[in-house]
Coordinates of C-alpha atoms in Angstrom, one line a residue:
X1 CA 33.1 10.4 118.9
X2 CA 34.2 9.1 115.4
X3 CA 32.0 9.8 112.7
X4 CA 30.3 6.5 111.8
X5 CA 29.9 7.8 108.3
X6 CA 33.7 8.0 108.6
X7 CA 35.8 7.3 110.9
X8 CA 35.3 4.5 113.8
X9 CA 32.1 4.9 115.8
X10 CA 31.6 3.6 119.2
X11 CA 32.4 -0.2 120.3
X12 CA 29.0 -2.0 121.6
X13 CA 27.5 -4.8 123.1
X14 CA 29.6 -8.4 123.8
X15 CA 33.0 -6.4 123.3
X16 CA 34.2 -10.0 122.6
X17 CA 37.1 -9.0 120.1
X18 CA 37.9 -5.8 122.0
X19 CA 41.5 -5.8 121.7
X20 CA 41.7 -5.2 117.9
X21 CA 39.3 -2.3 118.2
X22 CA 41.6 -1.2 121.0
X23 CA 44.6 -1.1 119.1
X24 CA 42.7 0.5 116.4
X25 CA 41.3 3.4 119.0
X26 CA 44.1 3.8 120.6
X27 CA 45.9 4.6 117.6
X28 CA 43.1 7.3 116.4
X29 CA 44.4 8.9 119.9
X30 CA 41.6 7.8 122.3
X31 CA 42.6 7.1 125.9
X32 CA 41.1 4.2 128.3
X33 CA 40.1 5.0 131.8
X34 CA 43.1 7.6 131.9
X35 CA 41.7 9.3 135.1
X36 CA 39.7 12.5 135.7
X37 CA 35.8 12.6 136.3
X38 CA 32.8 10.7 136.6
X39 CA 29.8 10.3 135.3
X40 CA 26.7 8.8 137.3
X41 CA 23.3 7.5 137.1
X42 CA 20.3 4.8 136.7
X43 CA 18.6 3.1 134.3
X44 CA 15.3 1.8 134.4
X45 CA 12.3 0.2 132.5
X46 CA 10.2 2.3 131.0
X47 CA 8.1 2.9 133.7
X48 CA 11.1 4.9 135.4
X49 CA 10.9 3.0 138.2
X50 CA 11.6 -0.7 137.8
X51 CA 15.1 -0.9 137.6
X52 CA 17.4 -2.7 135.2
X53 CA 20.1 -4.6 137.1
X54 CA 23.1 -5.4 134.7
X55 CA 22.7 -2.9 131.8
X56 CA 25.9 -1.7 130.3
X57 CA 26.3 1.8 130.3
X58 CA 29.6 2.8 128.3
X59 CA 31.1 6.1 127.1
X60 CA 31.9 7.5 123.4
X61 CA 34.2 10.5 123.6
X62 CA 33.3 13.5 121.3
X63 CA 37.6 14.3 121.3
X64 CA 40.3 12.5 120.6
X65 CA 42.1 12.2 124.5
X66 CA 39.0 10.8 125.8
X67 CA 38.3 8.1 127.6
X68 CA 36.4 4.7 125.8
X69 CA 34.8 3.1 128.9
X70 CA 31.9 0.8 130.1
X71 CA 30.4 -0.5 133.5
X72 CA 27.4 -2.5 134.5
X73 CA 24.7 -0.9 136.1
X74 CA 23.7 -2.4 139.8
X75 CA 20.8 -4.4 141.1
X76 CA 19.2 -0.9 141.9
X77 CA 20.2 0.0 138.5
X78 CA 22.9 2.7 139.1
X79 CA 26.1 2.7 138.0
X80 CA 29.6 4.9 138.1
X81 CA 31.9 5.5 134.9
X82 CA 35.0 6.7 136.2
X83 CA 38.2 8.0 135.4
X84 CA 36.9 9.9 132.4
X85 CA 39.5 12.2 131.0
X86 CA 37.9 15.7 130.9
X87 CA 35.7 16.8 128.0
X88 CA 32.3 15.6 126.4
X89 CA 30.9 12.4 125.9
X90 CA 28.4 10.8 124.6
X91 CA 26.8 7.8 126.7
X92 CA 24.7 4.6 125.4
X93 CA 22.5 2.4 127.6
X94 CA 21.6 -1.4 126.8
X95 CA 20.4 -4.4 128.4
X96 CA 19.3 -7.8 126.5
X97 CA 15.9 -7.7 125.9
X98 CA 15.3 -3.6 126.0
X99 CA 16.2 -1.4 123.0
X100 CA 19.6 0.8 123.5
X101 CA 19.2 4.3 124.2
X102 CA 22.0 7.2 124.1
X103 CA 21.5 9.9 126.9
X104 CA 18.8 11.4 126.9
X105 CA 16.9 8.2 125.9
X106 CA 18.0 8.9 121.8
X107 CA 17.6 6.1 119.4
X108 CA 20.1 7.0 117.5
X109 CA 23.5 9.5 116.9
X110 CA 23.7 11.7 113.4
X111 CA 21.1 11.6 111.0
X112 CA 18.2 13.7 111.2
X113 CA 16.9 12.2 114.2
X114 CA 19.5 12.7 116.4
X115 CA 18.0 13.7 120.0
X116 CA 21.1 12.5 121.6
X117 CA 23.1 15.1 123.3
X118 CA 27.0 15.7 124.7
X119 CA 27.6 14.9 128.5
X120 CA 30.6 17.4 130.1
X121 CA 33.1 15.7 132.1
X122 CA 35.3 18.2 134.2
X123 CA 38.7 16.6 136.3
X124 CA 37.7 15.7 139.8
X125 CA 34.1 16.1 139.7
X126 CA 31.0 13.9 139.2
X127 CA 28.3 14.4 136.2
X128 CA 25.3 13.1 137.9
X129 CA 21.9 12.4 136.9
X130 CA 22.7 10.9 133.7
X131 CA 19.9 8.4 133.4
X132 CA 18.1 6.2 130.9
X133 CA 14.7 4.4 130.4
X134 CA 15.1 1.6 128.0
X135 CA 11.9 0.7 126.3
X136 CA 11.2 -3.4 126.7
X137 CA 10.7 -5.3 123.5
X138 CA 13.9 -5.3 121.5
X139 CA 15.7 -7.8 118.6
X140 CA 18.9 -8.0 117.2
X141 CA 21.1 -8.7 113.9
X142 CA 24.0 -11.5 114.2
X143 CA 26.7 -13.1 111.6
X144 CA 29.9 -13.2 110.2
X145 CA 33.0 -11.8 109.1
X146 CA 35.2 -13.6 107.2
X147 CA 38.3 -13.7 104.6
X148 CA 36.5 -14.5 101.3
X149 CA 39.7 -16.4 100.0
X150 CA 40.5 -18.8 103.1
X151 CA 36.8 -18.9 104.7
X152 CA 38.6 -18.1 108.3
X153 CA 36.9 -15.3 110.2
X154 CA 37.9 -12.4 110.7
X155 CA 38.5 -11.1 114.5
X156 CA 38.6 -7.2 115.9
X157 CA 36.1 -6.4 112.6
X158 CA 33.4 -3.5 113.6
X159 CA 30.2 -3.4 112.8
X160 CA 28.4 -0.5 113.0
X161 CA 24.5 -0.4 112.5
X162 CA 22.4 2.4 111.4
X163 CA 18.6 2.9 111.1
X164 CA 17.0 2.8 107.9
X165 CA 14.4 5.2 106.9
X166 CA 13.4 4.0 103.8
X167 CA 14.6 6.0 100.6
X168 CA 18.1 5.8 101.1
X169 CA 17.8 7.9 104.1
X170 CA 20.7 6.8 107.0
X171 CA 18.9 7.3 109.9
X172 CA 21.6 7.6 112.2
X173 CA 24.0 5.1 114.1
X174 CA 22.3 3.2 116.6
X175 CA 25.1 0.5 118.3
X176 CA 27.8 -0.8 117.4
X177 CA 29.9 -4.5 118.1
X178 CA 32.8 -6.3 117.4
X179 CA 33.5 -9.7 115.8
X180 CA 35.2 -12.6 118.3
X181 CA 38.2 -14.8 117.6
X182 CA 36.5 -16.5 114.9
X183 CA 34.4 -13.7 113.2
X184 CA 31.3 -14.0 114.6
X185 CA 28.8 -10.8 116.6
X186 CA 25.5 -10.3 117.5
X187 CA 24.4 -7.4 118.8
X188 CA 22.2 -9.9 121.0
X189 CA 18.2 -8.4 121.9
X190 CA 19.5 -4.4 122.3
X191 CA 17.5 -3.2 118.7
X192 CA 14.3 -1.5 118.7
X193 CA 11.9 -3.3 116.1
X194 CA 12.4 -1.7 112.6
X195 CA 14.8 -1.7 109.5
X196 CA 18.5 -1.5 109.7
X197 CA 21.5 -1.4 107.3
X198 CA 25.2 -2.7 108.5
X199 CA 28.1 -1.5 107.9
X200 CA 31.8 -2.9 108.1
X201 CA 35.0 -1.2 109.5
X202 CA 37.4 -4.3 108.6
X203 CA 41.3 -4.7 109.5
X204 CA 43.6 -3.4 107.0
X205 CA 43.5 -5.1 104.1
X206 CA 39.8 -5.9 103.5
X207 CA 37.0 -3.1 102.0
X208 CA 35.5 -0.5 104.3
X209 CA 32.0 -1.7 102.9
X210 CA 28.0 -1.9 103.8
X211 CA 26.0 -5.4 104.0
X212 CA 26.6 -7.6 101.7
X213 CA 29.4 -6.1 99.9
X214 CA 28.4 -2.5 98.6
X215 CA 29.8 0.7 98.2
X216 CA 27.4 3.2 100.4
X217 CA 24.7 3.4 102.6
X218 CA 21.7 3.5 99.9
X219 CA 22.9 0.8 98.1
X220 CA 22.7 -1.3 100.8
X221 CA 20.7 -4.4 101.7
X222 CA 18.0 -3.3 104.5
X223 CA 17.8 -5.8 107.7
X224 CA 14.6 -6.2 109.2
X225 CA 14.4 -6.9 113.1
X226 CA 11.6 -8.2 114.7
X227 CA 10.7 -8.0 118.9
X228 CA 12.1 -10.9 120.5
X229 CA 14.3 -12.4 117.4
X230 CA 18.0 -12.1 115.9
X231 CA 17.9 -11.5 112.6
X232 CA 20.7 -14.2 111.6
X233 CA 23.1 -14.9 108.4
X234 CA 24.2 -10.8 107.8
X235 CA 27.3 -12.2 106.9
X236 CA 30.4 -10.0 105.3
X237 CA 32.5 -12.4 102.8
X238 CA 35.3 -10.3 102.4
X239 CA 38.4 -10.2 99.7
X240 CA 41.8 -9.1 101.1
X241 CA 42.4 -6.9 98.0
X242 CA 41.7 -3.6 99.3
X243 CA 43.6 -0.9 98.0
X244 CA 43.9 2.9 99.2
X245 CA 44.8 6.4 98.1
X246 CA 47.3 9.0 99.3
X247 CA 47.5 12.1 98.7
X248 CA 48.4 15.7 100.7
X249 CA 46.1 19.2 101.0
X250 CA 47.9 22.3 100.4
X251 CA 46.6 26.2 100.6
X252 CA 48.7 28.7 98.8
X253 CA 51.5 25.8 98.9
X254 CA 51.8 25.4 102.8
X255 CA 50.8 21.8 104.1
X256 CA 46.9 22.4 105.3
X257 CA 45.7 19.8 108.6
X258 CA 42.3 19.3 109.2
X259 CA 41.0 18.5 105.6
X260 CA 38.1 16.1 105.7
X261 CA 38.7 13.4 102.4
X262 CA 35.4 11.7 101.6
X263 CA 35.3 8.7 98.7
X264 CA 32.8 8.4 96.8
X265 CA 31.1 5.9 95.2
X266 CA 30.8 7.3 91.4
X267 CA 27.5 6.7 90.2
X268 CA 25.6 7.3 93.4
X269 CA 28.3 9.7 94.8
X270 CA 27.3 7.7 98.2
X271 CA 29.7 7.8 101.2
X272 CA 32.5 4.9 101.0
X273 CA 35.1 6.3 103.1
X274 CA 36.4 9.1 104.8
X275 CA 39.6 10.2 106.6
X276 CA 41.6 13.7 107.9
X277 CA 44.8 15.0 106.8
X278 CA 47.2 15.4 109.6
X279 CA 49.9 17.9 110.6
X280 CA 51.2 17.6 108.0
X281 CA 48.6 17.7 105.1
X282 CA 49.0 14.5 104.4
X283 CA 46.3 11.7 104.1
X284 CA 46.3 8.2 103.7
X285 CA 42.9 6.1 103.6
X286 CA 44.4 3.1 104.6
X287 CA 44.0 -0.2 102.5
X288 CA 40.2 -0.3 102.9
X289 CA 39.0 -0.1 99.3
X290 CA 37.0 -2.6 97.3
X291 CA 39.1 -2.3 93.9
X292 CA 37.1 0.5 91.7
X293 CA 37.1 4.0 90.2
X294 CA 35.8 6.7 92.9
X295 CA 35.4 10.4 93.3
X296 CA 37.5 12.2 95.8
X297 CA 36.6 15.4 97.7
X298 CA 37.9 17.6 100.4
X299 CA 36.6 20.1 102.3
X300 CA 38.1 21.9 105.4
X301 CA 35.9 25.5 107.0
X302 CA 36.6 28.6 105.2
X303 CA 38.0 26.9 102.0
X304 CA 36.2 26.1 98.9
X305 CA 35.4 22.4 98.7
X306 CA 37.1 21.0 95.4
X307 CA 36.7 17.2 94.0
X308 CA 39.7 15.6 92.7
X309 CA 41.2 16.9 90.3
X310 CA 40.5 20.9 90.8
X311 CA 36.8 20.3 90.1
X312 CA 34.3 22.2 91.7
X313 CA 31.6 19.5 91.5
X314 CA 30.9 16.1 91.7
X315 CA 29.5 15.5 88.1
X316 CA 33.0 17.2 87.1
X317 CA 35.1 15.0 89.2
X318 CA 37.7 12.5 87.7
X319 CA 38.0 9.3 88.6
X320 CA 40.6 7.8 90.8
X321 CA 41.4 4.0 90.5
X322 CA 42.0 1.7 93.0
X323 CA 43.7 -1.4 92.4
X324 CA 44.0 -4.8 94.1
X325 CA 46.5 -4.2 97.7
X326 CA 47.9 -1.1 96.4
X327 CA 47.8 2.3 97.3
X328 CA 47.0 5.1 94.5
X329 CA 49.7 8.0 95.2
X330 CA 49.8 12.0 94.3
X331 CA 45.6 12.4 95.3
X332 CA 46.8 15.7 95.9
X333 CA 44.4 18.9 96.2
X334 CA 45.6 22.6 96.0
X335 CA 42.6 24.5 98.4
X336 CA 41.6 28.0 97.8
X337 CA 40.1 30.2 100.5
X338 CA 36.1 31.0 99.7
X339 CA 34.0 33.6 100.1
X340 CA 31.5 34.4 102.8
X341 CA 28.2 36.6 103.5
X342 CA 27.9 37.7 107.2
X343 CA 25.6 40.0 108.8
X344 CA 23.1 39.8 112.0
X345 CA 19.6 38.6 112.3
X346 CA 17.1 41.2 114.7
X347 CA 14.1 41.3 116.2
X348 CA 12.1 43.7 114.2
X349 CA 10.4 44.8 117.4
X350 CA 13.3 46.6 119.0
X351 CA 16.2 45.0 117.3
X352 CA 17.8 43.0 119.7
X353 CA 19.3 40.1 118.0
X354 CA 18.5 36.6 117.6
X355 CA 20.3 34.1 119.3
X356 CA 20.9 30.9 117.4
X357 CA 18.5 31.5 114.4
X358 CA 19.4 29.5 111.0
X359 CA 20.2 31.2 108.3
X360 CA 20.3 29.0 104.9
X361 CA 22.9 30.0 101.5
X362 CA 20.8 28.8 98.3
X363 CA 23.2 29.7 94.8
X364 CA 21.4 30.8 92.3
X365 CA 23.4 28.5 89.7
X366 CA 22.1 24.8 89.7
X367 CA 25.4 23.3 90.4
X368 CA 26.5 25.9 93.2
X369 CA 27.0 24.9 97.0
X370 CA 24.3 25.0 99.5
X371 CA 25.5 26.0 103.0
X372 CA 24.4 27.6 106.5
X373 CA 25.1 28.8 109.4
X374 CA 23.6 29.2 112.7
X375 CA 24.1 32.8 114.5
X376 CA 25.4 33.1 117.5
X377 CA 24.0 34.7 121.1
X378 CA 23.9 38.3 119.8
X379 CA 22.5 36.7 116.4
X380 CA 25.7 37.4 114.2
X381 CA 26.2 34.5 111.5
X382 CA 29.0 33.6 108.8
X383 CA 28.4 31.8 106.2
X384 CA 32.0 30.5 104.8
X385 CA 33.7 29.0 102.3
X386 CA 31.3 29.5 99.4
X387 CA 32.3 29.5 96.0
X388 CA 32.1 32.6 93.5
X389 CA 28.4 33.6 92.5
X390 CA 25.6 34.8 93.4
X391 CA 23.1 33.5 96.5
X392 CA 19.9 33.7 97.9
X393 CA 19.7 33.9 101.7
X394 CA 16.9 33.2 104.3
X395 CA 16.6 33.8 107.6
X396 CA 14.4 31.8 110.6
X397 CA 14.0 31.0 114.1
X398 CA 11.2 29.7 115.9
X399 CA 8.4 32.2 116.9
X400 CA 9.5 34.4 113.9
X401 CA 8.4 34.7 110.5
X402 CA 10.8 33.5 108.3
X403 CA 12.7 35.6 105.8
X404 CA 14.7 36.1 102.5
X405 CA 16.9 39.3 102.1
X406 CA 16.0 41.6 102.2
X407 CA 12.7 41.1 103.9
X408 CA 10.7 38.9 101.5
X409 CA 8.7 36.2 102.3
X410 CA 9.9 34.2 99.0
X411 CA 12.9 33.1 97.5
X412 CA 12.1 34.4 94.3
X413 CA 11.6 38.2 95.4
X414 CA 14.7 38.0 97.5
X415 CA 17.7 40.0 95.7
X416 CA 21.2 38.1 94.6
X417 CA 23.6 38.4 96.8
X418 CA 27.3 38.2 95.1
X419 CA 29.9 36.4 97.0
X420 CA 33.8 37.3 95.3
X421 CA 36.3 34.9 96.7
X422 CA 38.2 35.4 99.6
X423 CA 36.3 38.4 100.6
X424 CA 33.1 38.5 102.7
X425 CA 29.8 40.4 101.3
X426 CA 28.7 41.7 104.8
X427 CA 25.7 43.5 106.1
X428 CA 23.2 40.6 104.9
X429 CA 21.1 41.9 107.9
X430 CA 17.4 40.4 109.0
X431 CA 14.6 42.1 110.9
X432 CA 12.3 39.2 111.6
X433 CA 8.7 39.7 113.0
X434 CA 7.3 37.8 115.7
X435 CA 3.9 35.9 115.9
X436 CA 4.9 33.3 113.7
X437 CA 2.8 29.9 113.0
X438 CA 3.2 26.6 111.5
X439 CA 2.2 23.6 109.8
X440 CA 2.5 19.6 110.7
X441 CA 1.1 16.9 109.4
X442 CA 1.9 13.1 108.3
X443 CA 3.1 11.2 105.2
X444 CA 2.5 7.8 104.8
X445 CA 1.8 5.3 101.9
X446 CA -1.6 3.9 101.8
X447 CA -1.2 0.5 103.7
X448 CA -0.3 3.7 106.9
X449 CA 3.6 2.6 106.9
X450 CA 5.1 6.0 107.5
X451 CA 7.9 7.5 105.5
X452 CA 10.9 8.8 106.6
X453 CA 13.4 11.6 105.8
X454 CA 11.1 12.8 103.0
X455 CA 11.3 16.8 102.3
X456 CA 8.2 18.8 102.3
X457 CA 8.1 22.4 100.8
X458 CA 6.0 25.4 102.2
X459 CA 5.1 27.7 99.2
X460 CA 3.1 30.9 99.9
X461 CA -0.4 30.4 98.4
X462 CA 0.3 33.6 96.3
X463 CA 3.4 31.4 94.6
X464 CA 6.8 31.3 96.2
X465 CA 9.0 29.0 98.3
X466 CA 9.1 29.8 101.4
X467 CA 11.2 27.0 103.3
X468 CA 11.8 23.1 103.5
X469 CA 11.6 20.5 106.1
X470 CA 11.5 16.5 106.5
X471 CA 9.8 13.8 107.9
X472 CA 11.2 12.2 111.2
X473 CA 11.5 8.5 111.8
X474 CA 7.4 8.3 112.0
X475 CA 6.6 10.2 108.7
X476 CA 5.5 13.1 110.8
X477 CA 6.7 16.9 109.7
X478 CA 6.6 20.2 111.7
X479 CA 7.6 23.3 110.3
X480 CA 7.4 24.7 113.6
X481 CA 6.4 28.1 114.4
X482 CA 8.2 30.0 111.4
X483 CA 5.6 31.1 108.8
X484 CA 4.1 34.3 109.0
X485 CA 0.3 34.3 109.1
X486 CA -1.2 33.9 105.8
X487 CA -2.1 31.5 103.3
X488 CA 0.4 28.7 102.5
X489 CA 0.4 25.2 100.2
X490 CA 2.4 22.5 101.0
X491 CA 4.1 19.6 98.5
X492 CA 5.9 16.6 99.0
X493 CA 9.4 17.6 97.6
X494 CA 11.5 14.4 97.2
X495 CA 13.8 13.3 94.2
X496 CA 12.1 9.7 93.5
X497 CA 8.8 10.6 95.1
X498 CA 5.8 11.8 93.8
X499 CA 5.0 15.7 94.0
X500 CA 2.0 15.6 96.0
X501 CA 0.4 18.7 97.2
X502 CA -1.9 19.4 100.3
X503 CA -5.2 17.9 99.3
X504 CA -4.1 14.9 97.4
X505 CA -3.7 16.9 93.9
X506 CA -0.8 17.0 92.0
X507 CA -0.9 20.8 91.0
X508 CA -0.5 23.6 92.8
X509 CA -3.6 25.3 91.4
X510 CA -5.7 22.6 92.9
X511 CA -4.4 22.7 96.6
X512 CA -6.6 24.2 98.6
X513 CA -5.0 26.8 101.0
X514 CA -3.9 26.0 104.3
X515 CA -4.9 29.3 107.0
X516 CA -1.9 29.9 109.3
X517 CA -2.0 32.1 112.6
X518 CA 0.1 33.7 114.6
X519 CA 1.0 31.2 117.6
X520 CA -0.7 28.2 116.1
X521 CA 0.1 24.7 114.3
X522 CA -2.2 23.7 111.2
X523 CA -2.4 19.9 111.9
X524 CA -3.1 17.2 110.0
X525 CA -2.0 18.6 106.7
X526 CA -1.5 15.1 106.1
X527 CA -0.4 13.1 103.0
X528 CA -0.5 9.4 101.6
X529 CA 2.2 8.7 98.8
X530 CA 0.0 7.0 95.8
X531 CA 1.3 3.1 95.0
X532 CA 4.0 2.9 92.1
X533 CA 1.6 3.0 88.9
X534 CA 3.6 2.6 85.2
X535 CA 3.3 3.0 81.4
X536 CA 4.0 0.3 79.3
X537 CA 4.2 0.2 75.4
X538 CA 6.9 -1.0 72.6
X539 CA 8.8 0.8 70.5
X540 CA 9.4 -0.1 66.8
X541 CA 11.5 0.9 63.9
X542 CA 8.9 3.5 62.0
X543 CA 10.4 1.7 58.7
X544 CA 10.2 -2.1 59.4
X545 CA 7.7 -2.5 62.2
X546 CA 10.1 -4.4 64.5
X547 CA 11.0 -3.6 68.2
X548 CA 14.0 -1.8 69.1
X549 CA 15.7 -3.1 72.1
X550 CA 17.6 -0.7 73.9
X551 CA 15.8 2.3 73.0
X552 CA 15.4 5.3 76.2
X553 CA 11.8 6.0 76.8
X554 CA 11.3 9.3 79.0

């Protein structure tokens, strides 16, 4: 699968321009209906019984090599995608009139939502029971694409639409469809009511952009759809000056493949556009920049991310113009190995290790790099490719108290660890204790419209972070059962939302503490985000009395 946020996600519903986006795919290196296995199944109402005749069912490889497919499902609602080159995939359901699902019944891919999960396809065998229940009640989003200097549409142009959670938060990609011969797509009745933002993957030539005509996801325009309507008129006037940068990754002066580029948008440093640099080191983004000034960072595993040019941060990064249809040469970035901190996380009863626990990198410098890793089946982690300095690290896994090295419940107590560049600090070692707890709860605003992808914080009641979570898609949060029992506050932790703490206060003092036990969930440590309130007032010149426009009030 190609990243939506990007590289080309997967084609959707009315494939009615498909042979531009298969030029396009097949030049990423994606193969169609090249032989191998199979993948089988139904899909039904939501019943699981009644079934849905005519659905299509169509495959989104997780590989370059695999196979881009779709069938229809049968009157009894199964269906066969064959000839699947081996690997994984991931598979989408949809049928007009029922909300898409990917397997197993996932709204969305990416984004902090995603439920959706891999499908293994092995040569000469069958992946059976791959089935879906599509929820009835569904609306969609049409327009069109066209040439903002002739007015013609624009054919083989991918749209690519991802739930909003309110916030900027992208709330993953749901579906995805392709304009016709003369620019127009709808996604038809496939969407699940709620918000959505759109975004454009254009021909060469025209800007990689988000509806109308933005750079990035937050700065979008949000797209409501309703049960049983299209959502008409989300149109994409686009100029044919796109430009593009070039550029090649080296490490200790040898060509480096593999490098994710990301372009940013400057102000926002939102997601424009993204590419790889192949064999070579070499990258090209293709002509598929609005004409502006961005930020340009790479980032490969084991290497020190760097923004263009030899900055370590985005508020140090220099801009890189892009003019009308040309390409901005010599982008170039010179990588240097990073550091790492390994060690193992145990069971402190016996000291077996952890399979799969998280363990989280925070630097102790405000600008530093946040990073993490998740151990593996004997509970050994790495954490690569940090910069020089000094970190805190924490330790969890469900059923176990969580931890910060070495063995503190609270970031603050935990000791520095340094990290020296291209050497590992090793032996950052855990001993967690079982008979953990948890808090859940809700955050809404007042009208009970719940909000999405907001953090929460869990502070010991003593004082003392302890460890941060998010809403889903319904405002609900779950730490799950990773505190130790005690006494813990809980605060909305959001940059443009309120700090709210447990109980409604806005102090820490006046939260009242929240009893956690060993094997149970406090519920209901719910919260409701106050309305927008503001100060006004005037300023004036202290010597004449008159206003001054202009002036920053904080």
């Amino acid at each position: 699968m190609l990243d939506p946020r990007g590289r080309r996600p997967g084609w959707g519903p009315g494939l009615t321009a498909l042979t531009g986006l298969v030029a396009i795919l097949a030049l990423a290196g994606f193969a169609f209906a090249q032989g191998g296995g199979s993948i089988e199944g139904k899909v039904t109402q939501q019943d699981g019984v009644s079934p849905i005749g005519g659905a299509t069912v169509l495959t989104d490889p997780d590989q370059p090599g695999g196979t881009f497919t779709n069938t229809t499902t049968n009157p009894d609602g199964t269906y066969v995608l064959s000839e699947l080159a081996p690997g994984s995939y991931h598979v989408r359901a949809q049928a007009e009139g029922f909300a898409a699902r990917w397997y197993p019944n996932a709204v969305v891919r990416y984004g902090p939502n995603d439920a959706s999960q891999s499908v293994p396809v092995s040569n000469g065998q069958a992946t059976t029971g791959i089935d879906f229940t599509l929820p009835a009640g569904a609306g969609g989003i049409s327009g069109r694409v066209t040439n903002a200097d002739t007015g013609a549409g624009i054919p083989g142009a991918f749209i690519a639409i991802a739930v909003d959670l309110g916030f900027g938060g992208y709330g993953g990609f749901a579906l995805g469809v392709s304009t016709d011969s003369d620019g127009y797509y709808s996604t038809g009745l496939t969407l699940g009511e709620g918000s959505y933002k759109a975004e454009m993957y254009p021909p060469s030539g025209f800007p990689h952009v988000w509806y109308p005509l933005t750079l990035g996801f937050s700065a979008a325009t949000t797209i409501p759809v309703e049960v049983g309507a299209i959502t008409p008129d989300v149109d994409f006037n686009l100029p044919p000056t796109a430009g593009g940068i070039r550029g090649v990754v080296t490490a200790s002066g040898v060509p480096l493949p593999g490098v994710s580029i990301t372009v940013l948008e400057p102000a926002s440093n939102n997601f424009v556009h993204g590419v790889v640099t192949g064999a070579d080191g070499s990258y090209d983004t293709g002509r598929f920049l609005l004409p502006a000034s961005y930020k340009v960072q790479a980032t490969a595993p084991g290497y020190i991310t760097q923004y263009y040019s030899n900055r370590a941060t985005t508020g140090a990064a220099d801009l890189v113009d892009v003019d009308e249809s040309a390409d901005t040469e010599g982008i170039n970035f010179a990588l240097a190995p990073g550091g790492s901190i390994t060690g193992r996380v145990r069971n402190a009863a016996g000291g077996a290790g952890i399979p799969f626990a998280l363990v989280n990198v925070s630097p102790d410098s405000p600008d530093g790099l946040f990073a993490s890793d998740t151990a593996d089946e004997n509970g050994d982690y790495a954490v690569i490719g940090l910069p020089g300095g000094t970190y805190r690290v924490q330790a969890q896994a469900e059923g176990f108290a969580t931890q910060w090295y070495p063995g503190q419940p609270v970031q603050h107590l935990g000791q520095s660890v340094p990290v020296v560049p291209p050497q590992a600090t090793a032996g950052i070692d855990f001993a967690l204790a079982a008979g953990a707890g948890g808090i859940s709860g809700r955050l809404t605003r007042p009208d009970g419209t719940p909000l999405a992808r907001v953090g929460i914080c869990v502070n010991a009641a003593t004082g003392g972070f302890v460890l941060f979570t998010q809403t889903d898609a319904q405002g609900n949060y779950n730490t799950g059962l990773r505190l130790g029992p005690g006494n813990y506050k809980v605060v909305v932790c959001q940059e443009g939302v309120p700090n709210i703490w447990n109980g409604g206060g806005v102090t820490f003092a006046g939260a009242p503490a929240i009893d956690v036990t060993s094997g149970g969930t406090a519920s209901g440590i719910d919260f409701t985000l106050p309305e927008a309130a503001g100060i006004t007032g005037v300023v004036t010149s202290a010597a004449t009395g008159q206003p001054i426009s202009g002036a920053t009030v904080t």
